[in-house]
Tab-separated table of C-alpha atoms in Angstrom:
chain	number	residue	atom	x	y	z
A	799	MET	CA	76.120	-34.762	-19.990
A	800	ARG	CA	76.529	-31.312	-18.760
A	801	LYS	CA	73.901	-29.542	-15.421
A	802	ALA	CA	74.313	-26.498	-13.595
A	803	THR	CA	75.479	-25.772	-11.157
A	804	ILE	CA	73.712	-23.239	-7.760
A	805	PRO	CA	75.375	-23.136	-4.439
A	806	LEU	CA	73.071	-22.984	-1.420
A	807	LEU	CA	72.254	-23.680	2.138
A	808	LEU	CA	68.966	-25.945	3.053
A	809	SER	CA	66.959	-26.103	5.646
A	810	ILE	CA	65.624	-28.318	7.180
A	811	SER	CA	63.339	-29.948	4.822
A	812	MET	CA	61.796	-28.970	2.070
A	813	ALA	CA	58.205	-27.584	3.933
A	814	LEU	CA	61.166	-24.885	5.485
A	815	GLY	CA	62.689	-23.565	2.495
A	816	VAL	CA	66.353	-23.687	0.853
A	817	ALA	CA	69.138	-20.873	1.753
A	818	LEU	CA	70.218	-20.191	-2.113
A	819	GLY	CA	73.564	-18.790	-2.392
A	820	VAL	CA	75.350	-16.426	-5.338
A	821	GLY	CA	73.771	-18.302	-8.981
A	822	LEU	CA	76.563	-19.536	-10.967
A	823	SER	CA	75.562	-21.708	-13.203
A	824	ASN	CA	78.740	-23.909	-15.489
A	825	LYS	CA	79.878	-26.968	-17.561
A	826	ARG	CA	80.613	-30.261	-16.682
A	827	GLN	CA	81.265	-33.619	-18.552
A	828	SER	CA	80.748	-36.310	-17.112
A	829	SER	CA	82.978	-39.350	-17.563
A	830	SER	CA	82.367	-43.221	-16.544
A	831	ARG	CA	85.597	-43.536	-14.048
A	832	PRO	CA	87.107	-46.778	-13.163
A	833	GLU	CA	86.402	-46.999	-9.237
A	834	TRP	CA	82.600	-46.728	-10.576
A	835	GLN	CA	82.725	-49.436	-12.783
A	836	LYS	CA	80.968	-51.779	-10.243
A	837	ILE	CA	78.465	-49.596	-10.223
A	838	ASP	CA	77.591	-48.757	-13.652
A	839	GLU	CA	78.046	-53.191	-14.454
A	840	ILE	CA	75.477	-53.895	-10.892
A	841	LEU	CA	72.703	-51.348	-12.902
A	842	ARG	CA	73.261	-52.661	-16.178
A	843	TYR	CA	73.016	-56.401	-14.975
A	844	VAL	CA	70.075	-55.275	-13.504
A	845	LYS	CA	68.381	-53.690	-16.038
A	846	GLU	CA	69.286	-57.265	-18.222
A	847	ASP	CA	68.628	-59.824	-16.154
A	848	TYR	CA	65.836	-59.103	-13.644
A	849	VAL	CA	63.273	-61.599	-13.614
A	850	ASP	CA	61.167	-58.548	-14.885
A	851	THR	CA	60.365	-55.359	-17.577
A	852	ILE	CA	62.575	-52.496	-15.295
A	853	SER	CA	62.337	-48.473	-15.952
A	854	GLN	CA	65.774	-47.877	-16.326
A	855	LYS	CA	65.209	-44.507	-15.152
A	856	THR	CA	63.275	-45.545	-12.436
A	857	LEU	CA	66.722	-47.647	-11.612
A	858	GLU	CA	68.010	-44.994	-11.543
A	859	GLU	CA	67.191	-42.177	-9.715
A	860	GLU	CA	66.143	-44.552	-6.818
A	861	VAL	CA	69.765	-45.327	-6.716
A	862	ILE	CA	70.367	-41.945	-6.679
A	863	ALA	CA	68.606	-40.749	-4.690
A	864	TYR	CA	69.166	-43.413	-1.580
A	865	LEU	CA	72.999	-42.810	-2.994
A	866	LEU	CA	72.138	-39.026	-1.297
A	867	GLN	CA	69.954	-38.975	1.187
A	868	ARG	CA	72.541	-41.774	2.932
A	869	LEU	CA	75.712	-39.478	2.612
A	870	ASP	CA	74.027	-36.861	5.821
A	871	PRO	CA	69.968	-35.024	6.311
A	872	HIS	CA	70.656	-32.333	3.423
A	873	SER	CA	71.788	-33.900	0.142
A	874	TYR	CA	69.121	-35.158	-1.831
A	875	TYR	CA	67.708	-36.350	-5.713
A	876	ILE	CA	64.947	-33.909	-6.975
A	877	THR	CA	62.785	-35.170	-9.837
A	878	GLN	CA	62.106	-33.521	-13.209
A	879	GLU	CA	58.644	-33.799	-12.091
A	880	ASN	CA	59.262	-31.545	-8.586
A	881	VAL	CA	62.258	-28.797	-9.834
A	882	ALA	CA	59.132	-26.304	-10.273
A	883	GLU	CA	58.060	-26.641	-7.030
A	884	MET	CA	60.738	-27.154	-4.848
A	885	ASN	CA	62.451	-23.655	-6.526
A	886	GLU	CA	58.909	-21.510	-6.134
A	887	PRO	CA	59.057	-20.589	-2.579
A	888	LEU	CA	62.532	-19.467	-3.471
A	889	ASP	CA	61.300	-17.954	-6.996
A	890	GLY	CA	59.605	-15.267	-5.674
A	891	GLY	CA	56.299	-16.440	-7.763
A	892	PHE	CA	54.593	-19.524	-9.591
A	893	GLN	CA	51.730	-20.416	-11.934
A	894	GLY	CA	48.461	-20.866	-10.617
A	895	ILE	CA	44.964	-19.892	-10.561
A	896	GLY	CA	46.543	-18.038	-6.617
A	897	ILE	CA	44.647	-19.323	-3.956
A	898	GLN	CA	46.368	-21.069	-0.422
A	899	PHE	CA	43.456	-24.610	1.243
A	900	ASN	CA	42.624	-27.164	2.802
A	901	VAL	CA	42.174	-30.671	3.096
A	902	LYS	CA	39.262	-32.229	5.986
A	903	SER	CA	38.574	-35.491	5.496
A	904	ASP	CA	37.034	-34.949	1.987
A	905	THR	CA	36.422	-31.845	1.611
A	906	ILE	CA	38.905	-29.210	-0.003
A	907	TYR	CA	38.761	-25.335	1.365
A	908	VAL	CA	39.753	-21.976	0.147
A	909	ILE	CA	41.927	-20.982	3.223
A	910	LYS	CA	42.822	-17.756	1.281
A	911	VAL	CA	43.155	-16.175	-2.212
A	912	ILE	CA	45.294	-14.153	-2.445
A	913	ALA	CA	44.848	-10.531	-2.484
A	914	ASN	CA	45.224	-9.384	-6.936
A	915	GLY	CA	45.513	-12.808	-7.859
A	916	PRO	CA	43.409	-14.934	-10.695
A	917	SER	CA	40.669	-16.267	-7.999
A	918	GLU	CA	40.282	-13.074	-6.307
A	919	LYS	CA	39.396	-11.355	-9.692
A	920	ALA	CA	37.266	-14.163	-10.491
A	921	GLY	CA	35.006	-13.560	-7.371
A	922	ILE	CA	36.660	-17.490	-5.314
A	923	GLN	CA	36.409	-16.816	-1.233
A	924	ALA	CA	37.989	-18.233	1.439
A	925	GLY	CA	35.999	-20.234	2.324
A	926	ASP	CA	34.602	-21.833	-0.349
A	927	GLN	CA	34.309	-25.374	-0.892
A	928	ILE	CA	36.553	-26.710	-4.521
A	929	ILE	CA	34.610	-29.547	-6.412
A	930	SER	CA	36.170	-30.030	-9.387
A	931	ALA	CA	38.393	-28.481	-11.891
A	932	ASP	CA	37.263	-28.396	-16.133
A	933	THR	CA	35.977	-31.976	-15.493
A	934	THR	CA	37.692	-33.525	-12.816
A	935	LEU	CA	36.302	-34.564	-9.236
A	936	LEU	CA	38.474	-32.613	-6.658
A	937	ALA	CA	36.636	-32.837	-4.001
A	938	GLY	CA	36.381	-36.801	-2.120
A	939	GLY	CA	38.672	-37.775	-0.068
A	940	HIS	CA	40.812	-40.222	-4.119
A	941	LEU	CA	42.990	-37.998	-4.876
A	942	SER	CA	46.333	-36.149	-2.804
A	943	THR	CA	47.213	-32.349	-1.905
A	944	ASN	CA	50.079	-32.616	-5.121
A	945	GLU	CA	47.770	-34.090	-7.509
A	946	ILE	CA	44.616	-30.947	-5.776
A	947	MET	CA	47.710	-28.446	-6.642
A	948	ALA	CA	48.843	-30.850	-9.999
A	949	TYR	CA	45.052	-29.850	-11.363
A	950	LEU	CA	44.255	-26.406	-9.826
A	951	LYS	CA	47.581	-25.806	-11.610
A	952	GLY	CA	48.940	-24.874	-14.955
A	953	GLU	CA	51.048	-22.351	-17.158
A	954	SER	CA	49.858	-18.275	-16.988
A	955	GLY	CA	47.619	-17.801	-20.414
A	956	THR	CA	45.723	-21.138	-19.812
A	957	SER	CA	42.380	-20.776	-18.025
A	958	VAL	CA	40.120	-24.512	-15.367
A	959	ALA	CA	36.563	-23.303	-14.569
A	960	VAL	CA	36.156	-24.552	-10.802
A	961	GLY	CA	33.535	-25.860	-9.145
A	962	ILE	CA	32.919	-25.108	-5.985
A	963	LEU	CA	30.406	-24.684	-3.242
A	964	ARG	CA	29.202	-21.553	-1.263
A	965	ASN	CA	26.429	-21.447	1.138
A	966	GLY	CA	24.547	-24.663	-0.323
A	967	GLN	CA	24.930	-23.212	-3.573
A	968	LYS	CA	27.417	-24.908	-6.366
A	969	LEU	CA	28.664	-22.513	-8.894
A	970	SER	CA	31.382	-22.701	-11.411
A	971	ILE	CA	33.475	-20.433	-11.550
A	972	GLU	CA	36.330	-19.893	-14.768
A	973	ILE	CA	39.352	-18.125	-14.220
A	974	GLU	CA	43.131	-17.944	-15.772
A	975	ARG	CA	46.312	-18.211	-14.705
A	976	ALA	CA	48.478	-16.255	-13.901
A	977	GLU	CA	51.677	-15.604	-12.829
A	978	ILE	CA	51.621	-15.706	-8.755
A	979	PRO	CA	53.961	-13.710	-7.224
A	980	LEU	CA	54.752	-14.751	-3.119
A	981	SER	CA	55.602	-12.365	-1.219
A	982	SER	CA	58.987	-12.698	2.032
A	983	ILE	CA	56.981	-10.830	4.538
A	984	ASP	CA	53.826	-11.530	6.438
A	985	ALA	CA	54.290	-8.234	8.655
A	986	ALA	CA	55.857	-4.553	8.342
A	987	TYR	CA	54.847	-1.873	10.592
A	988	LEU	CA	55.402	0.239	13.311
A	989	LEU	CA	54.513	-0.893	16.786
A	990	ASN	CA	54.485	2.335	18.447
A	991	ASP	CA	56.188	5.729	16.937
A	992	THR	CA	59.284	4.864	17.778
A	993	THR	CA	59.271	0.832	16.426
A	994	ILE	CA	59.200	-1.123	13.867
A	995	TYR	CA	58.338	-3.860	13.072
A	996	LEU	CA	59.045	-6.976	10.325
A	997	LYS	CA	58.362	-10.663	10.332
A	998	LEU	CA	59.945	-12.380	7.846
A	999	ALA	CA	58.888	-15.783	6.452
A	1000	ARG	CA	61.881	-16.217	3.753
A	1001	PHE	CA	64.610	-14.856	2.075
A	1002	SER	CA	63.412	-15.065	-1.603
A	1003	LYS	CA	65.053	-13.850	-5.081
A	1004	ASN	CA	62.642	-10.809	-4.611
A	1005	THR	CA	63.635	-10.647	-0.728
A	1006	PHE	CA	65.362	-7.356	0.062
A	1007	ASP	CA	63.457	-5.349	-2.909
A	1008	GLU	CA	60.575	-6.059	-0.717
A	1009	PHE	CA	62.735	-4.130	2.750
A	1010	GLN	CA	62.855	-1.012	0.259
A	1011	SER	CA	59.967	-1.669	-0.318
A	1012	ARG	CA	57.790	-1.795	2.686
A	1013	VAL	CA	60.192	-1.238	5.300
A	1014	TYR	CA	62.231	1.773	4.379
A	1015	PRO	CA	59.116	4.292	4.151
A	1016	LEU	CA	58.238	3.272	8.212
A	1017	LYS	CA	61.686	4.531	8.992
A	1018	SER	CA	61.479	8.107	10.332
A	1019	THR	CA	63.534	10.597	12.507
A	1020	LYS	CA	61.912	8.707	15.522
A	1021	THR	CA	63.066	5.425	14.082
A	1022	THR	CA	64.425	4.208	16.998
A	1023	ASP	CA	63.981	0.254	17.284
A	1024	PHE	CA	63.916	-2.064	14.831
A	1025	ILE	CA	62.054	-5.714	15.792
A	1026	LEU	CA	62.767	-8.653	13.062
A	1027	ASP	CA	61.099	-11.782	13.271
A	1028	LEU	CA	62.470	-14.794	12.170
A	1029	ARG	CA	60.549	-17.339	13.326
A	1030	GLY	CA	58.749	-19.893	11.424
A	1031	ASN	CA	61.845	-18.683	8.788
A	1032	GLY	CA	63.743	-22.426	7.350
A	1033	GLY	CA	66.001	-20.273	4.707
A	1034	GLY	CA	65.873	-18.515	1.987
A	1035	TYR	CA	68.530	-17.195	-1.373
A	1036	LEU	CA	72.596	-16.495	1.550
A	1037	GLU	CA	72.435	-13.137	-0.845
A	1038	ALA	CA	69.104	-12.001	0.641
A	1039	SER	CA	69.674	-13.045	3.817
A	1040	THR	CA	73.272	-11.312	3.912
A	1041	ARG	CA	71.842	-8.666	2.059
A	1042	ILE	CA	69.876	-7.570	5.226
A	1043	ALA	CA	72.253	-8.134	8.299
A	1044	ASP	CA	74.052	-5.232	5.770
A	1045	GLU	CA	70.757	-2.598	6.783
A	1046	PHE	CA	72.076	-3.376	10.473
A	1047	LEU	CA	76.025	-4.223	10.075
A	1048	LYS	CA	78.574	-1.578	9.308
A	1049	SER	CA	80.805	-1.852	6.819
A	1050	GLY	CA	83.573	-4.541	6.328
A	1051	LEU	CA	82.415	-6.647	8.875
A	1052	LEU	CA	82.047	-10.194	8.009
A	1053	ILE	CA	78.449	-11.411	7.832
A	1054	THR	CA	79.489	-15.039	7.502
A	1055	TYR	CA	81.931	-17.156	5.720
A	1056	THR	CA	81.695	-21.079	3.908
A	1057	GLU	CA	84.168	-23.383	3.369
A	1058	GLY	CA	84.536	-27.345	2.088
A	1059	LYS	CA	87.285	-30.444	1.684
A	1060	SER	CA	86.776	-29.020	-2.410
A	1061	ARG	CA	85.744	-25.039	-1.677
A	1062	PRO	CA	88.202	-22.567	-0.601
A	1063	ARG	CA	86.667	-20.190	2.102
A	1064	ALA	CA	84.754	-17.830	0.448
A	1065	ASP	CA	83.838	-14.703	2.583
A	1066	VAL	CA	80.632	-12.345	2.636
A	1067	PHE	CA	81.678	-8.344	4.274
A	1068	ALA	CA	79.155	-6.161	5.158
A	1069	THR	CA	79.006	-2.837	2.706
A	1070	ASP	CA	78.411	0.697	3.540
A	1071	GLU	CA	74.997	0.638	2.548
A	1072	GLY	CA	73.456	-0.595	5.516
A	1073	ALA	CA	70.160	1.408	5.425
A	1074	PHE	CA	69.458	0.763	10.007
A	1075	GLU	CA	72.908	0.916	11.663
A	1076	GLY	CA	72.268	3.438	13.960
A	1077	VAL	CA	68.571	1.558	15.158
A	1078	ARG	CA	68.313	-0.623	17.860
A	1079	LEU	CA	67.883	-4.087	16.669
A	1080	SER	CA	65.824	-7.365	18.200
A	1081	LEU	CA	65.809	-10.244	17.162
A	1082	ILE	CA	63.553	-13.474	17.561
A	1083	ILE	CA	64.212	-16.834	16.577
A	1084	ASP	CA	62.451	-20.148	16.888
A	1085	GLY	CA	63.163	-24.444	16.331
A	1086	TYR	CA	61.816	-23.847	12.565
A	1087	SER	CA	64.376	-20.742	12.118
A	1088	ALA	CA	67.093	-22.540	10.578
A	1089	SER	CA	69.522	-21.509	7.486
A	1090	ALA	CA	69.500	-17.849	6.355
A	1091	SER	CA	67.968	-17.441	9.944
A	1092	GLU	CA	70.440	-18.688	11.569
A	1093	ILE	CA	73.120	-16.897	9.411
A	1094	LEU	CA	71.636	-13.814	9.663
A	1095	ALA	CA	71.328	-14.307	13.951
A	1096	GLY	CA	74.422	-15.553	14.206
A	1097	ALA	CA	75.953	-12.437	12.713
A	1098	MET	CA	73.969	-10.213	14.882
A	1099	GLN	CA	74.982	-11.625	17.673
A	1100	ASP	CA	78.436	-12.387	17.466
A	1101	HIS	CA	78.665	-8.672	16.336
A	1102	GLY	CA	76.716	-7.603	19.300
A	1103	ARG	CA	73.939	-5.201	17.561
A	1104	ALA	CA	71.702	-7.022	17.795
A	1105	THR	CA	70.240	-9.067	21.187
A	1106	ILE	CA	68.528	-12.411	20.723
A	1107	PHE	CA	65.539	-13.547	21.662
A	1108	GLY	CA	63.211	-16.353	21.930
A	1109	LYS	CA	63.947	-20.086	21.863
A	1110	ARG	CA	67.247	-22.570	20.260
A	1111	SER	CA	67.021	-22.066	16.284
A	1112	PHE	CA	67.275	-25.706	14.373
A	1113	GLY	CA	70.743	-25.565	13.738
A	1114	LYS	CA	71.162	-26.063	10.087
A	1115	GLY	CA	74.632	-25.403	9.038
A	1116	LEU	CA	75.716	-27.312	5.409
A	1117	VAL	CA	76.756	-25.547	1.936
A	1118	GLN	CA	74.224	-28.059	-0.880
A	1119	GLU	CA	75.403	-27.772	-4.046
A	1120	GLN	CA	72.302	-27.381	-6.626
A	1121	SER	CA	73.232	-29.381	-10.067
A	1122	GLU	CA	70.761	-29.325	-12.772
A	1123	TRP	CA	70.784	-32.310	-15.540
A	1124	ALA	CA	70.307	-32.562	-18.466
A	1125	ASP	CA	67.340	-34.421	-18.003
A	1126	GLY	CA	65.166	-31.738	-16.195
A	1127	SER	CA	66.130	-33.561	-12.738
A	1128	ALA	CA	69.017	-32.118	-9.910
A	1129	THR	CA	71.149	-32.625	-6.800
A	1130	ARG	CA	70.734	-30.667	-3.919
A	1131	LEU	CA	74.424	-32.321	-2.839
A	1132	THR	CA	76.729	-30.683	0.460
A	1133	VAL	CA	79.687	-28.985	-0.850
A	1134	ALA	CA	80.791	-27.069	2.279
A	1135	ARG	CA	79.491	-26.206	6.067
A	1136	TYR	CA	79.136	-21.621	6.972
A	1137	TYR	CA	79.971	-20.175	9.886
A	1138	THR	CA	79.712	-17.353	11.849
A	1139	PRO	CA	81.977	-14.722	12.143
A	1140	ASN	CA	83.443	-16.217	15.157
A	1141	GLY	CA	83.416	-19.768	13.814
A	1142	ARG	CA	80.751	-21.256	15.248
A	1143	SER	CA	79.608	-24.233	13.135
A	1144	ILE	CA	75.854	-24.193	14.930
A	1145	GLN	CA	74.946	-27.067	13.173
A	1146	ARG	CA	73.639	-29.480	14.231
A	1147	PRO	CA	75.544	-33.384	15.328
A	1148	TYR	CA	74.324	-35.904	12.507
A	1149	LYS	CA	75.945	-39.937	11.584
A	1150	SER	CA	73.494	-40.079	8.745
A	1151	PHE	CA	70.270	-39.811	6.980
A	1152	ASP	CA	69.420	-43.884	9.183
A	1153	ASP	CA	69.237	-40.873	11.965
A	1154	GLU	CA	66.362	-38.704	10.713
A	1155	ARG	CA	64.257	-38.923	13.248
A	1156	ASN	CA	66.901	-38.292	15.833
A	1157	TYR	CA	68.282	-34.945	13.960
A	1158	PHE	CA	64.440	-33.650	13.115
A	1159	GLY	CA	62.674	-34.448	15.550
A	1160	SER	CA	60.604	-31.614	17.035
A	1161	PRO	CA	61.237	-28.155	16.737
A	1162	LEU	CA	59.795	-27.600	19.877
A	1163	ASP	CA	62.555	-29.571	21.567
A	1164	THR	CA	65.448	-27.758	22.326
A	1165	SER	CA	67.535	-28.926	23.828
A	1166	HIS	CA	69.838	-30.313	20.897
A	1167	GLN	CA	72.775	-28.824	20.446
A	1168	GLY	CA	74.119	-26.749	18.024
A	1169	GLY	CA	71.366	-23.299	16.542
A	1170	ILE	CA	71.494	-19.948	17.628
A	1171	VAL	CA	71.775	-19.713	21.293
A	1172	PRO	CA	69.320	-16.987	22.266
A	1173	ASP	CA	70.011	-13.691	24.631
A	1174	VAL	CA	67.403	-14.374	26.592
A	1175	GLU	CA	64.981	-16.894	25.646
A	1176	THR	CA	61.087	-16.547	26.358
A	1177	LYS	CA	58.647	-19.394	27.011
A	1178	ARG	CA	55.074	-20.125	25.070
A	1179	ASP	CA	51.853	-18.401	27.178
A	1180	THR	CA	49.842	-21.896	27.940
A	1181	SER	CA	47.728	-20.412	30.639
A	1182	GLY	CA	45.056	-19.899	28.260
A	1183	ILE	CA	44.611	-23.295	26.768
A	1184	THR	CA	43.106	-25.962	27.476
A	1185	TRP	CA	41.039	-29.455	26.050
A	1186	LEU	CA	37.795	-26.626	25.495
A	1187	TYR	CA	40.218	-24.699	22.918
A	1188	ALA	CA	42.604	-27.666	21.199
A	1189	GLU	CA	39.490	-29.165	20.599
A	1190	LEU	CA	38.136	-25.797	19.140
A	1191	VAL	CA	41.027	-25.681	17.302
A	1192	HIS	CA	41.945	-28.301	16.201
A	1193	GLY	CA	38.116	-30.050	15.594
A	1194	GLY	CA	38.284	-26.981	12.561
A	1195	LEU	CA	34.983	-25.617	14.814
A	1196	ILE	CA	37.503	-22.444	15.153
A	1197	ASN	CA	37.727	-22.057	11.397
A	1198	ASP	CA	34.078	-22.752	10.959
A	1199	PHE	CA	32.402	-20.032	12.916
A	1200	VAL	CA	34.679	-18.033	11.598
A	1201	TYR	CA	33.535	-18.199	7.732
A	1202	ASP	CA	30.125	-18.445	8.579
A	1203	PHE	CA	30.495	-15.536	10.690
A	1204	ARG	CA	32.211	-13.560	7.554
A	1205	ASP	CA	29.215	-14.927	5.490
A	1206	SER	CA	26.757	-13.675	7.436
A	1207	ARG	CA	28.415	-10.633	7.598
A	1208	LEU	CA	29.799	-9.698	4.218
A	1209	LYS	CA	28.159	-6.914	2.536
A	1210	GLU	CA	28.954	-5.047	6.455
A	1211	LEU	CA	32.897	-6.554	6.627
A	1212	VAL	CA	33.726	-5.377	3.422
A	1213	LEU	CA	33.447	-1.992	3.621
A	1214	LEU	CA	35.151	-1.427	6.741
A	1215	SER	CA	39.005	0.062	6.896
A	1216	PHE	CA	41.409	-2.844	9.696
A	1217	PRO	CA	40.602	0.379	12.000
A	1218	GLU	CA	37.122	0.038	11.482
A	1219	PHE	CA	36.643	-3.833	12.711
A	1220	GLU	CA	39.153	-3.206	14.939
A	1221	LYS	CA	37.128	-1.080	17.456
A	1222	GLN	CA	33.661	-2.973	15.745
A	1223	PHE	CA	34.427	-6.491	16.058
A	1224	THR	CA	36.469	-6.727	20.235
A	1225	ASP	CA	37.221	-9.996	21.613
A	1226	GLU	CA	33.988	-9.527	24.106
A	1227	PHE	CA	31.969	-9.052	21.109
A	1228	MET	CA	33.668	-12.884	19.363
A	1229	LEU	CA	33.244	-14.522	22.477
A	1230	GLY	CA	29.673	-14.250	22.313
A	1231	GLU	CA	29.310	-14.380	17.990
A	1232	LEU	CA	31.632	-17.593	18.447
A	1233	ARG	CA	29.710	-18.852	22.536
A	1234	LYS	CA	25.381	-18.536	20.175
A	1235	PHE	CA	27.104	-20.697	17.008
A	1236	LEU	CA	27.676	-23.742	19.043
A	1237	ASP	CA	25.345	-23.567	21.417
A	1238	GLN	CA	23.621	-24.262	17.484
A	1239	ARG	CA	25.556	-26.920	16.737
A	1240	GLY	CA	25.029	-28.604	20.023
A	1241	PHE	CA	28.216	-28.584	21.065
A	1242	GLN	CA	28.752	-29.028	25.181
A	1243	ILE	CA	31.068	-26.227	26.698
A	1244	ASN	CA	32.930	-26.811	29.672
A	1245	ASP	CA	32.536	-23.106	31.019
A	1246	SER	CA	35.304	-23.795	33.673
A	1247	GLU	CA	37.570	-23.951	30.797
A	1248	TRP	CA	35.352	-21.522	28.500
A	1249	ALA	CA	35.742	-18.951	30.989
A	1250	ARG	CA	40.196	-19.849	30.554
A	1251	SER	CA	40.480	-19.597	26.871
A	1252	GLY	CA	37.493	-17.387	26.388
A	1253	SER	CA	40.301	-14.019	25.117
A	1254	LYS	CA	42.561	-16.730	23.535
A	1255	MET	CA	39.360	-17.945	21.596
A	1256	ALA	CA	37.670	-14.303	21.130
A	1257	GLU	CA	41.917	-13.471	19.617
A	1258	ARG	CA	42.063	-16.094	16.655
A	1259	CYS	CA	38.775	-15.560	16.047
A	1260	ARG	CA	39.519	-11.394	15.252
A	1261	ALA	CA	43.019	-12.205	13.389
A	1262	ILE	CA	42.043	-15.017	11.137
A	1263	LEU	CA	39.044	-13.255	10.063
A	1264	ALA	CA	41.544	-10.290	10.110
A	1265	ARG	CA	43.406	-11.772	7.471
A	1266	ILE	CA	41.176	-13.223	5.412
A	1267	LEU	CA	39.131	-9.784	4.673
A	1268	PHE	CA	42.631	-7.390	4.712
A	1269	ASP	CA	46.633	-9.033	4.701
A	1270	ASP	CA	48.347	-11.735	6.800
A	1271	GLU	CA	49.499	-8.279	7.942
A	1272	ALA	CA	46.322	-7.542	9.957
A	1273	TYR	CA	46.233	-11.119	11.650
A	1274	PHE	CA	49.514	-10.516	13.165
A	1275	LYS	CA	48.280	-6.498	14.456
A	1276	ILE	CA	45.651	-9.006	16.277
A	1277	VAL	CA	48.210	-11.296	17.936
A	1278	ASN	CA	51.169	-9.451	18.862
A	1279	PRO	CA	49.725	-7.559	21.056
A	1280	SER	CA	49.820	-10.701	23.264
A	1281	ASP	CA	52.848	-12.764	22.055
A	1282	GLU	CA	55.555	-13.249	24.615
A	1283	THR	CA	58.169	-12.157	22.881
A	1284	ILE	CA	56.385	-9.095	21.094
A	1285	ARG	CA	56.154	-8.185	25.200
A	1286	ALA	CA	59.237	-9.103	26.081
A	1287	ILE	CA	61.262	-6.480	24.333
A	1288	LEU	CA	59.020	-4.150	24.859
A	1289	SER	CA	59.526	-4.487	28.540
A	1290	SER	CA	63.731	-4.617	27.369
A	1291	ILE	CA	63.245	-1.328	24.882
A	1292	LYS	CA	63.690	1.814	27.328
A	1293	LYS	CA	60.975	4.809	26.845
A	1294	PRO	CA	62.322	7.806	24.362
A	1295	LYS	CA	62.518	10.228	26.230
């Protein structure tokens, strides 16, 4: 049976993505070995003699999946149907209509329309409620998120009629599907005249190209500092991670190496092409930073190239090899470990997949072993979090208010630039509008908690609205000034002369 293999560094889970290594392919012929004869005989026996008819494909897939999951927390089997979906975040795009949605109770809300995508061109707006796709009812709570996605996704050039509800009015909008790019960069801008800020969401095939197109233009003769925010970045392509690391390290320095029982040691070194070798680097991590993020952070820490801020990272130091099989399925098998330049393995302890709950736990729990320990640990500011704030956020009322506010002022809002938006829609103004919205709905407000959470609620409203009207970068421009970690970094940076 022919297969193609790709070495990769798999992160915490599917949600956190993977860290793929340098791609390679080869051909291997499967062979029936005597030591595996027992497994073959048992599978044949079950197929032929079990009381009910069993699908051989289903039986094989379940056996393979169980076998791999028993090895370690990161080895697993991917069915043919799920291969494309698993690779999308790393390939840098997918084919579909270009929206992000959220399901609340029996209602499907569009939370983001991807800029310049087919949905935006067709007139879909954040806040729209999706009812149907062609003749299929999607709303009502009878479909899973994956099933809803299956109706909306499709090959480029095909069309789907999406039924939506907007301000009580039902609309049918024809959307032609297309290739939708997934950006690796959430934000890249100047915090001040001398400091570049980069929020990197993942390491995909396109990451370095995006870095060159969006970050290079920010550098000037005034640039002295660079803040690289890897919070929430669960991994991606190893090559993308090492190429970003290369931007900050001098030629010849070791970035990382991998080694396993059947995989000889492979070193990755920095070249002489780094554009930011002379810029002071501050790097931010948290419990969701894993795999390729930890490779980058570990290299910077071992060479004393950056000050690491934040929380202990997850601790994922196993290398998986993705093998694509003749039937279109794939396996990801741990074949090696990766190490930091000083030889540190940052893999957190594990027993087997049976230990999944203890292994994965909560990324907010930093008491575990393994991972990258920051040089400066920073804590989240919880002073403005009250029961009122939690109820408004988790109950969806903040989002409801933002969409209602957007719809009522849409003609005015679409004419604003981001600087105009910031100047006009202040925290005080948004808080007043939120209070009116809640009063109209008879929501009981605890005035003491309102006073404590006021600035945090207003900031959240402004940030979500900015993301809807502009992009992810606008969101971070709103929330970063009050971010405790970024404030700690800025206070540690010496003021330019």
